[in-house]
Structures are given as structure tokens and as C-alpha cells.
Amino acid sequence: MDLNNEVERRLREALELDELYVKSEGDHFQVIAVSEVFAEMSRVKRQQAINGPLMDLIAQNAIHALSVKTFTPEQWARERKFMMPS
């Protein structure tokens, strides 16, 4: 099983995402998720929304470390501009 694809599939099924980026090195995963659903959520709730669909993979140690960044589309537009060199 390609774990990157599995993580992406689970998150897309669980959440209505505009954009999703999943990167991994071994069992360390990085997720960037963009959705309007995050607008009403606290930082903790956002983290829980991402962790929830992946809990069994985390419990099995298929995912050892998970870095999560969540954005609304407006936040992502600003963040992306900031990250891109001009």
C-alpha cells in the first residue's frame, strides 16, 4: 500500500478539501490541508479533524510523526504568497 495515497484518500473522504498536500520521509508525514471547513475551527479542532481519519495508522506506527498545517482558502492564498520567492 502506498501510504501517501492512503493518507490522501482518507482525508479527502473525511473532509471537503480544496487542496491537500501529503509528503513523507519514511514514517514521518507532513500534511497541508486547505478548506473552508477550517474557518470555524480552533487550532486543536483542526488538528483533530486531520488526525481522526488517520488514527489507526498512527496507532499501528505506520505514521510515527505527523506535522499538520491547515488553512482556509484565504489564509492559504496569503501563506502561499509569503512562501513563494518574488
Coordinates of C-alpha atoms in Angstrom, one line a residue, residues 10-80:
R10 CA -8.8 9.1 3.9
L11 CA -8.5 12.8 4.3
R12 CA -10.4 13.6 1.1
E13 CA -13.2 11.1 2.1
A14 CA -13.5 12.6 5.6
L15 CA -13.2 16.3 4.8
E16 CA -14.3 18.6 1.9
L17 CA -10.8 19.8 1.0
D18 CA -9.9 22.4 -1.7
E19 CA -6.3 21.5 -1.7
L20 CA -4.3 18.7 0.0
Y21 CA -0.6 18.1 0.0
V22 CA 1.0 15.0 1.6
K23 CA 4.7 14.4 1.9
S24 CA 6.6 11.7 3.8
E25 CA 10.0 10.6 4.6
G26 CA 9.8 7.1 6.0
D27 CA 7.1 7.2 8.7
H28 CA 7.2 11.0 9.2
F29 CA 4.4 12.7 7.4
Q30 CA 3.6 16.3 6.5
V31 CA 0.1 17.4 5.7
I32 CA -1.1 20.7 4.3
A33 CA -4.9 20.9 4.0
V34 CA -6.9 23.8 2.7
S35 CA -10.7 24.0 3.2
E36 CA -13.4 26.4 4.2
V37 CA -14.4 23.9 6.9
F38 CA -11.5 25.1 9.0
A39 CA -12.8 28.7 9.2
E40 CA -15.0 27.9 12.3
M41 CA -12.5 25.5 14.0
S42 CA -9.9 26.2 16.6
R43 CA -6.4 25.1 16.0
V44 CA -7.0 22.0 18.2
K45 CA -10.2 21.1 16.3
R46 CA -8.4 21.4 13.0
Q47 CA -5.6 19.0 14.2
Q48 CA -8.3 16.6 15.4
A49 CA -10.1 16.8 12.1
I50 CA -6.9 15.6 10.3
N51 CA -5.8 13.1 12.9
G52 CA -9.2 11.4 13.2
P53 CA -9.2 9.6 9.8
L54 CA -5.6 8.5 10.4
M55 CA -5.8 7.2 14.0
D56 CA -5.4 3.5 13.2
L57 CA -2.3 4.3 11.0
I58 CA -0.9 6.3 13.9
A59 CA -1.7 3.5 16.4
Q60 CA -0.1 0.9 14.2
N61 CA 3.0 3.2 13.9
A62 CA 2.7 3.3 10.1
I63 CA 2.7 7.1 10.8
H64 CA 5.2 7.8 13.6
A65 CA 5.3 11.6 13.3
L66 CA 2.6 13.8 11.7
S67 CA 3.0 17.5 11.0
V68 CA -0.2 19.2 10.2
K69 CA -0.8 22.7 8.7
T70 CA -4.4 23.7 8.0
F71 CA -5.6 26.8 6.2
T72 CA -8.8 28.4 5.0
P73 CA -8.6 29.3 1.3
E74 CA -8.0 32.9 2.2
Q75 CA -5.2 32.0 4.7
W76 CA -3.6 29.7 2.1
A77 CA -3.6 32.5 -0.5
R78 CA -1.7 34.7 1.9
E79 CA 0.6 31.9 3.1
R80 CA 1.4 30.8 -0.4

